PDB file of C-alpha atoms in Angstrom:
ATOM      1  CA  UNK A   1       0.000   0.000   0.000  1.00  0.00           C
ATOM      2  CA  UNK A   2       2.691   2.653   1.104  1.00  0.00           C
ATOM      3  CA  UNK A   3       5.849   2.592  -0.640  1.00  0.00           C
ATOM      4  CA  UNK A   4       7.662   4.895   0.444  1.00  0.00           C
ATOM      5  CA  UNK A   5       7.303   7.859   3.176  1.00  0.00           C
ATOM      6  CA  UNK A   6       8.357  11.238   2.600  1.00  0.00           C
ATOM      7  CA  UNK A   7       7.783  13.964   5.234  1.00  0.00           C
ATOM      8  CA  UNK A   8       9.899  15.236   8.384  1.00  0.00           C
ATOM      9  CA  UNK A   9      10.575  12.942  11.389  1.00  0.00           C
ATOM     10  CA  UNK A  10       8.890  14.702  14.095  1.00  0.00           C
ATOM     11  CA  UNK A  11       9.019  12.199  16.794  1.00  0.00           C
ATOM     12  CA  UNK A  12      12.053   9.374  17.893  1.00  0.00           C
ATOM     13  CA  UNK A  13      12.184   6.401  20.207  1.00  0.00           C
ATOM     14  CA  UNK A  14      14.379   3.521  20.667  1.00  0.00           C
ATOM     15  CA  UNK A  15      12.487   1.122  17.599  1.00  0.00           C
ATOM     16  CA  UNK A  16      10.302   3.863  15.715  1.00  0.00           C
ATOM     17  CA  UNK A  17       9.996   7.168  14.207  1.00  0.00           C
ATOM     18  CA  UNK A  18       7.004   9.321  13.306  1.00  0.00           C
ATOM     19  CA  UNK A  19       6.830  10.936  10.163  1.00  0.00           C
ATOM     20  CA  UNK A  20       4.823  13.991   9.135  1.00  0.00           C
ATOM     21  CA  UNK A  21       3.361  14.074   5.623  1.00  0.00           C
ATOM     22  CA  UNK A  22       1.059  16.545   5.049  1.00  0.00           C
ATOM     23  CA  UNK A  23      -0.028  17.260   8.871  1.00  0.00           C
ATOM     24  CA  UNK A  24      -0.315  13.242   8.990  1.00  0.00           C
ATOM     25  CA  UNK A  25       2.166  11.168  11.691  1.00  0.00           C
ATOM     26  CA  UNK A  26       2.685   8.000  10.340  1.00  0.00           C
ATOM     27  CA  UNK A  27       4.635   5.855  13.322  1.00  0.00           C
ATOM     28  CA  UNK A  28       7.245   3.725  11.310  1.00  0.00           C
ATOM     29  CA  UNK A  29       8.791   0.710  12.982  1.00  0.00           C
ATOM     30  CA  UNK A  30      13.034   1.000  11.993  1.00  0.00           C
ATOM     31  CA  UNK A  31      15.880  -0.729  12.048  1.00  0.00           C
ATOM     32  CA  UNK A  32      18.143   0.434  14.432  1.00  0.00           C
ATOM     33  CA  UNK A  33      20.568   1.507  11.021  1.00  0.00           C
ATOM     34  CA  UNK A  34      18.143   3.965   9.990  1.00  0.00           C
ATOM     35  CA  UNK A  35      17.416   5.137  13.526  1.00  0.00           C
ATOM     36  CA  UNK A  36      20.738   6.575  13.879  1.00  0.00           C
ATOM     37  CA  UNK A  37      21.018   7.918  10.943  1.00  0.00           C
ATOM     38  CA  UNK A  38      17.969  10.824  11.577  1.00  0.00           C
ATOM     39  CA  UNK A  39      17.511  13.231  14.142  1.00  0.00           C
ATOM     40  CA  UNK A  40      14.365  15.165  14.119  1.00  0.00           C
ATOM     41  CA  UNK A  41      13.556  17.658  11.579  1.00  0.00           C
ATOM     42  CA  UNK A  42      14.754  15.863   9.341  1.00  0.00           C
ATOM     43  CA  UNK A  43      12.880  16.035   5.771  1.00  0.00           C
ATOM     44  CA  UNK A  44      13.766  11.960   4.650  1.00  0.00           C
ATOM     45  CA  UNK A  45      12.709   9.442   2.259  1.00  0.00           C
ATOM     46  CA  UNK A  46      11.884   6.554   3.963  1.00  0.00           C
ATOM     47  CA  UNK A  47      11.014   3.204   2.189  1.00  0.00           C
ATOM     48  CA  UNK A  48       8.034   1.233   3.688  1.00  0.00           C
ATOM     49  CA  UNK A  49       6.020  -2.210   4.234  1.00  0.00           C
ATOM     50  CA  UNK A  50       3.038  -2.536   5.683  1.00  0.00           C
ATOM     51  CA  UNK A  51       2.055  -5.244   7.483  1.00  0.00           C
ATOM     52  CA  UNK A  52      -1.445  -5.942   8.238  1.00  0.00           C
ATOM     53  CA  UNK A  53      -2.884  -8.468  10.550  1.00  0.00           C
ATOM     54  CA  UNK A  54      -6.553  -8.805  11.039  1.00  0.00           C
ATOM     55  CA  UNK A  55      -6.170  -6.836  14.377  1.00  0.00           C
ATOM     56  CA  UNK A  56      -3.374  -3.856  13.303  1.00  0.00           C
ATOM     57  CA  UNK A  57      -1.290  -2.616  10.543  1.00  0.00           C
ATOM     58  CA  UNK A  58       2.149  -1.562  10.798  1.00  0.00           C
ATOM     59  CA  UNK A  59       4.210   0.140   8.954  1.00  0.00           C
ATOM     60  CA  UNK A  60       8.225  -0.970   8.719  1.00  0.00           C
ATOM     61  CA  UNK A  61      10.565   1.071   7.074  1.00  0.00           C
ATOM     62  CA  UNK A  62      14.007   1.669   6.022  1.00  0.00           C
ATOM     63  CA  UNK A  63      16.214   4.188   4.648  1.00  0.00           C
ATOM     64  CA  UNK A  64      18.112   2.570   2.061  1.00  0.00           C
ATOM     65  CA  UNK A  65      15.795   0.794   0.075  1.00  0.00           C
ATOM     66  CA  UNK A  66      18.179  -2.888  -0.393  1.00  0.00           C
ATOM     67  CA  UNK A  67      17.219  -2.957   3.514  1.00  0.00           C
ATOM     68  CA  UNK A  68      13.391  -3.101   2.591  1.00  0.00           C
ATOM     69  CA  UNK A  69      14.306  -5.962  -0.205  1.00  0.00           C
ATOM     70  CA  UNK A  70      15.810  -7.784   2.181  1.00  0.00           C
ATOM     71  CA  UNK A  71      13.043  -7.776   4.724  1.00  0.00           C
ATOM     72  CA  UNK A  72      10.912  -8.882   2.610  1.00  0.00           C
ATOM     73  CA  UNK A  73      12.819 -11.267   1.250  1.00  0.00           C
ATOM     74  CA  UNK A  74      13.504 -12.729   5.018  1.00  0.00           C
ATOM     75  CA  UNK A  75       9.790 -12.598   5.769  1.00  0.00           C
ATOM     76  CA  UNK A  76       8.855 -15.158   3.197  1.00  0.00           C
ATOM     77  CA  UNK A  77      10.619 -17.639   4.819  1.00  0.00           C
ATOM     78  CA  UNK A  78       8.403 -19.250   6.993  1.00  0.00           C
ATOM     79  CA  UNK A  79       8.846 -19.029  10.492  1.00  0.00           C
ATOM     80  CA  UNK A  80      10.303 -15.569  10.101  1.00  0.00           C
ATOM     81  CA  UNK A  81       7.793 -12.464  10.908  1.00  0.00           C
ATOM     82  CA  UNK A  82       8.313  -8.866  10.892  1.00  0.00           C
ATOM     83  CA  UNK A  83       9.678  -8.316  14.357  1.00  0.00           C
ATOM     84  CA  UNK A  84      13.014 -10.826  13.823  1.00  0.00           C
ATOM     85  CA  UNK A  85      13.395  -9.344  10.417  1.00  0.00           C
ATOM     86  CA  UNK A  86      13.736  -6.150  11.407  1.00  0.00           C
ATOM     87  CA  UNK A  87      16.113  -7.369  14.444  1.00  0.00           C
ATOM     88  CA  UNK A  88      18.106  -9.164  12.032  1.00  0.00           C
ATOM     89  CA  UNK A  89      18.881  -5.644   9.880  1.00  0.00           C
ATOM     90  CA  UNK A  90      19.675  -3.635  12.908  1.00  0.00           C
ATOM     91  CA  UNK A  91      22.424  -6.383  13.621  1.00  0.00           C
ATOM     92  CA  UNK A  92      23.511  -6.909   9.966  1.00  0.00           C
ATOM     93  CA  UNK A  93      23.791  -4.648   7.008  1.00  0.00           C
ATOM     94  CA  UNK A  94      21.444  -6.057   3.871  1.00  0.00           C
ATOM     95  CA  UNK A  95      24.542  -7.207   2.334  1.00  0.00           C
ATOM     96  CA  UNK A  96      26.394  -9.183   5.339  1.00  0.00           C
ATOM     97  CA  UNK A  97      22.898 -10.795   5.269  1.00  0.00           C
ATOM     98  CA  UNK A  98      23.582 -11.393   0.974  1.00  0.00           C
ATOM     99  CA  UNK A  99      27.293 -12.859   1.824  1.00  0.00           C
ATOM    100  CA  UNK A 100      25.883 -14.997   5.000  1.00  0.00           C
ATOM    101  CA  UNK A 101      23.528 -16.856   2.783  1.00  0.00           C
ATOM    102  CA  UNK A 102      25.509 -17.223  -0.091  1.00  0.00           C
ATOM    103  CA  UNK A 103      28.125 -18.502   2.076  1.00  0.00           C
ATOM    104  CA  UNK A 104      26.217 -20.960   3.731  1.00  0.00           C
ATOM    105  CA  UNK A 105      26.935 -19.581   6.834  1.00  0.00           C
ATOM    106  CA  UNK A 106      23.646 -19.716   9.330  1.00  0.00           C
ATOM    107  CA  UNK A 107      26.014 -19.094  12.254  1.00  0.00           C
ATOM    108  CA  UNK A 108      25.846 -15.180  11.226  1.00  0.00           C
ATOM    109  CA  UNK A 109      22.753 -14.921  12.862  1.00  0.00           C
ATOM    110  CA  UNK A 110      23.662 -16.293  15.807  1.00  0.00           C
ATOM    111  CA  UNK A 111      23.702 -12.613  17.576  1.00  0.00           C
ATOM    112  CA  UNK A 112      20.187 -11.931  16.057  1.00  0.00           C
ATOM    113  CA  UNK A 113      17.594 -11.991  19.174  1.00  0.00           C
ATOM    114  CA  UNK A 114      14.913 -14.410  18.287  1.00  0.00           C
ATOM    115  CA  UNK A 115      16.556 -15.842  15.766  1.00  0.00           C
ATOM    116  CA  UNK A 116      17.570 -19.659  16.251  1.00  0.00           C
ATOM    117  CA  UNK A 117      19.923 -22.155  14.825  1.00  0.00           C
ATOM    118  CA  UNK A 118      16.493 -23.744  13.039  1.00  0.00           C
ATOM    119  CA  UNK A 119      15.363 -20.886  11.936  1.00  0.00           C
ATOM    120  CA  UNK A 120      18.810 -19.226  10.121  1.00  0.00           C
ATOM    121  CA  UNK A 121      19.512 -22.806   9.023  1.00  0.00           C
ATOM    122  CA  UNK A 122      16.074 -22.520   6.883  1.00  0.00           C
ATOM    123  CA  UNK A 123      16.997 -18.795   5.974  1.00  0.00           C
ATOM    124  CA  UNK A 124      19.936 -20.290   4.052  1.00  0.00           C
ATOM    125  CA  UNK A 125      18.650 -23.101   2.942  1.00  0.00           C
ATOM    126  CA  UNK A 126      15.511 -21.226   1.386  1.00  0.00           C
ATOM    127  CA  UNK A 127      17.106 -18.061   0.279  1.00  0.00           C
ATOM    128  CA  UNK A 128      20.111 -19.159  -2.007  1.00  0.00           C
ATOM    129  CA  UNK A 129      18.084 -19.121  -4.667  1.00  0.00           C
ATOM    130  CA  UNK A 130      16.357 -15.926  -3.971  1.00  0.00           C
ATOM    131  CA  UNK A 131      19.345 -13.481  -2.825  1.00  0.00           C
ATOM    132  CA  UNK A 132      21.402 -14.394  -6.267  1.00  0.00           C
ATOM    133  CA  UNK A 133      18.706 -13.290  -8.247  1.00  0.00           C
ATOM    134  CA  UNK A 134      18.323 -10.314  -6.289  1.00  0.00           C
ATOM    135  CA  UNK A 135      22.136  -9.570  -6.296  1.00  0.00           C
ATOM    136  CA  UNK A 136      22.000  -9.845  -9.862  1.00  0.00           C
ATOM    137  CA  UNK A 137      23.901 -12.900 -12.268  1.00  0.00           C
ATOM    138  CA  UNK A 138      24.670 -16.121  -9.696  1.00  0.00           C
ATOM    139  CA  UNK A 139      26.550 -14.639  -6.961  1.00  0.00           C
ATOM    140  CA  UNK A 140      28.302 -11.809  -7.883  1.00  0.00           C
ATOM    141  CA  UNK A 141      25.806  -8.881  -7.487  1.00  0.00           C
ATOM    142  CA  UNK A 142      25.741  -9.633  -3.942  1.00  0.00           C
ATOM    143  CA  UNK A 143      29.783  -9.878  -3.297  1.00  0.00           C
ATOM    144  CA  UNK A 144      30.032  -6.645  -5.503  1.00  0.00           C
ATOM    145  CA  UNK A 145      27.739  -4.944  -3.272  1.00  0.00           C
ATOM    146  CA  UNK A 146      29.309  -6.364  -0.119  1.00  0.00           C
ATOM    147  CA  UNK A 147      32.927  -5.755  -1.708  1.00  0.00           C
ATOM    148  CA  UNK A 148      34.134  -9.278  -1.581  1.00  0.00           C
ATOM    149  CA  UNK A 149      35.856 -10.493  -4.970  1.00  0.00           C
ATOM    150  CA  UNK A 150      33.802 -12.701  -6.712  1.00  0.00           C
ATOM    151  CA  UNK A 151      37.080 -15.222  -7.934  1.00  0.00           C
ATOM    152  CA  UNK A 152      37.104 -15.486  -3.550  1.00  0.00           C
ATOM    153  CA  UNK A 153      36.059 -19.021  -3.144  1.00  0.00           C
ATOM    154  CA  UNK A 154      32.975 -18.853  -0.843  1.00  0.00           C
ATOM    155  CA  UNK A 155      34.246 -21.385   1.056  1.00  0.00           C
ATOM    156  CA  UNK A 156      37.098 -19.390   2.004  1.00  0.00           C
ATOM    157  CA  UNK A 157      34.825 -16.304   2.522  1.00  0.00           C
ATOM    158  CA  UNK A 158      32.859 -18.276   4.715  1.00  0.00           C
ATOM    159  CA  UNK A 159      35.785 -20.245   6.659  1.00  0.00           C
ATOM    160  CA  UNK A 160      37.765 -16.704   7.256  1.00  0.00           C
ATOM    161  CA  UNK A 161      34.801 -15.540   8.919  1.00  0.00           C
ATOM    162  CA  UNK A 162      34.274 -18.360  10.710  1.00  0.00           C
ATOM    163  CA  UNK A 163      37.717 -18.022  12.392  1.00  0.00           C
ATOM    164  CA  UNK A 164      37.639 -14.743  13.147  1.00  0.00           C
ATOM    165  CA  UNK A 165      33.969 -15.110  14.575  1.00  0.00           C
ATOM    166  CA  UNK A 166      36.232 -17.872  16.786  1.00  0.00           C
ATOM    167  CA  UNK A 167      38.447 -15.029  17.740  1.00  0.00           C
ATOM    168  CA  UNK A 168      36.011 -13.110  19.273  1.00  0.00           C
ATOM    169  CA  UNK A 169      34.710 -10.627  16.835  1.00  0.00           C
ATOM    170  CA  UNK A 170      31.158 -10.090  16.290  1.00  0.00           C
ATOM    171  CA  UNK A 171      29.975 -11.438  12.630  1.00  0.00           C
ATOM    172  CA  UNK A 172      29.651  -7.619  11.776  1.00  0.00           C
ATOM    173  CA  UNK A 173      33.207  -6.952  12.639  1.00  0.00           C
ATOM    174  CA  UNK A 174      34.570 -10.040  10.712  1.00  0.00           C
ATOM    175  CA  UNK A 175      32.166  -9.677   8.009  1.00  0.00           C
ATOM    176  CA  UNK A 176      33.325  -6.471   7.801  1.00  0.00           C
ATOM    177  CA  UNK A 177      37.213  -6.911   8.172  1.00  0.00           C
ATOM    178  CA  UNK A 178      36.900 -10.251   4.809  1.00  0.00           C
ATOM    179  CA  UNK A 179      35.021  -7.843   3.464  1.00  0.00           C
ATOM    180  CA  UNK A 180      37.893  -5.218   3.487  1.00  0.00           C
ATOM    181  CA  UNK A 181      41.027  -7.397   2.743  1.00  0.00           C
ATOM    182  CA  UNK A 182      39.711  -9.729   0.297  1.00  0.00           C
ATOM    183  CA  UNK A 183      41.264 -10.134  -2.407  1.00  0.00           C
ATOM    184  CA  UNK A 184      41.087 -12.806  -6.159  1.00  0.00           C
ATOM    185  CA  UNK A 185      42.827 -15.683  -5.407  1.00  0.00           C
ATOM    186  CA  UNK A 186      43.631 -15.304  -1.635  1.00  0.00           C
ATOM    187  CA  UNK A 187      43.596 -18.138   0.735  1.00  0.00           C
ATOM    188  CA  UNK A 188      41.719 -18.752   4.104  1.00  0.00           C
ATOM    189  CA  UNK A 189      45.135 -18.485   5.558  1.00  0.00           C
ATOM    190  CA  UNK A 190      45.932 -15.377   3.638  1.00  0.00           C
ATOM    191  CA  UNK A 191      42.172 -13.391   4.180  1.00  0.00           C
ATOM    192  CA  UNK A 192      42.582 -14.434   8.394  1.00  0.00           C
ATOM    193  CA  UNK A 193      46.168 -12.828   8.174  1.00  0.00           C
ATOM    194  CA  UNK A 194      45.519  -9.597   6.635  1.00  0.00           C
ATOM    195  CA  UNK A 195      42.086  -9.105   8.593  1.00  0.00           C
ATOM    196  CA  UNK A 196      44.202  -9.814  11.706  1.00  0.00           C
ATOM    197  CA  UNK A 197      46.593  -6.830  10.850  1.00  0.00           C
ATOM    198  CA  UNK A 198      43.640  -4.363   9.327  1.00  0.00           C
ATOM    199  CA  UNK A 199      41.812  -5.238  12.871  1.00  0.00           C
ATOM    200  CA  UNK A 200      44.592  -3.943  15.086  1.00  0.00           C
TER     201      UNK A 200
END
């Protein structure tokens, strides 16, 4: 029904936002991304998805609009509902989501509240499919977007972030650091080293 939301946030808490369009408040449920990114006053463009139950309607919305895909995309798999989706994109950016699946790597959600082994293990397993067509030919639209080369074997992408997860960063931080050293051709051995010395 609503696409997108544009008007001036006139209200802020710790999960929503109210936007004014037209003398209208619309309260928009956020991920916690787009929540720090606004302060009120702000005149922002805010892409939306209404969900309506036979009791309420709420509206869920994001500021970059690959964070709205990927909600939706989440919320088809079953067992997922609006409330873990948007828990899951204020703990990972769309694209960590993009490289998680692709990677087979269901232990990325691990840090997601509500979000069990079951459920991210269906996630994958249901979304291959779904996030390379959204990412564009196979695989690589995603690792463009997320800045991993796409001649890095997933399996190393996956097993680099594995070990660093195993080192104690968070699956944003080592996401984040394979993300920034990855290279074509590199090893597991070789993207754990140079993530080691970018993290220092």
């Amino acid at each position: 029904m609503y696409s997108y939301l544009h008007g001036e946030i006139s209200e802020i808490s710790g999960e929503y936002l109210v936007i004014d369009v037209g003398g209208v408040g619309y309260q928009v449920i956020c991920d916690l991304f787009t929540l720090s990114s606004v302060k009120i006053g702000d005149k922002v463009k805010i892409h939306t998805h209404l969900n309506v139950k036979e009791d309420s309607m709420t509206i869920y919305g994001f500021k970059e609009k690959s964070a709205k895909d990927m909600f939706e995309t989440l919320i088809s798999v079953n067992g997922v509902g609006p409330k873990v989706a948007i828990k899951a994109l204020s703990a990972m950016k769309p694209e960590d989501i993009a490289v998680a699946i692709l990677s087979d790597n269901p232990k990325a959600f691990k840090g997601v509240s509500g979000l069990g082994t079951k459920i991210a293990s269906r996630i994958v397993l249901e979304l291959k499919s779904k996030i390379g067509k959204m990412s564009g030919e196979d695989l690589s639209g995603a690792f463009t977007a997320a800045s991993v080369s796409v001649d890095t074997p997933l399996s190393n992408v996956k097993d680099a972030i594995d070990a660093l997860m195993g080192l104690g960063y968070s699956y944003p931080e080592a996401s984040g650091l394979v993300k920034a050293v990855s290279k074509e051709g590199m090893s597991v051995e070789d993207i754990i080293g140079a993530a080691l010395k970018a993290g220092r």
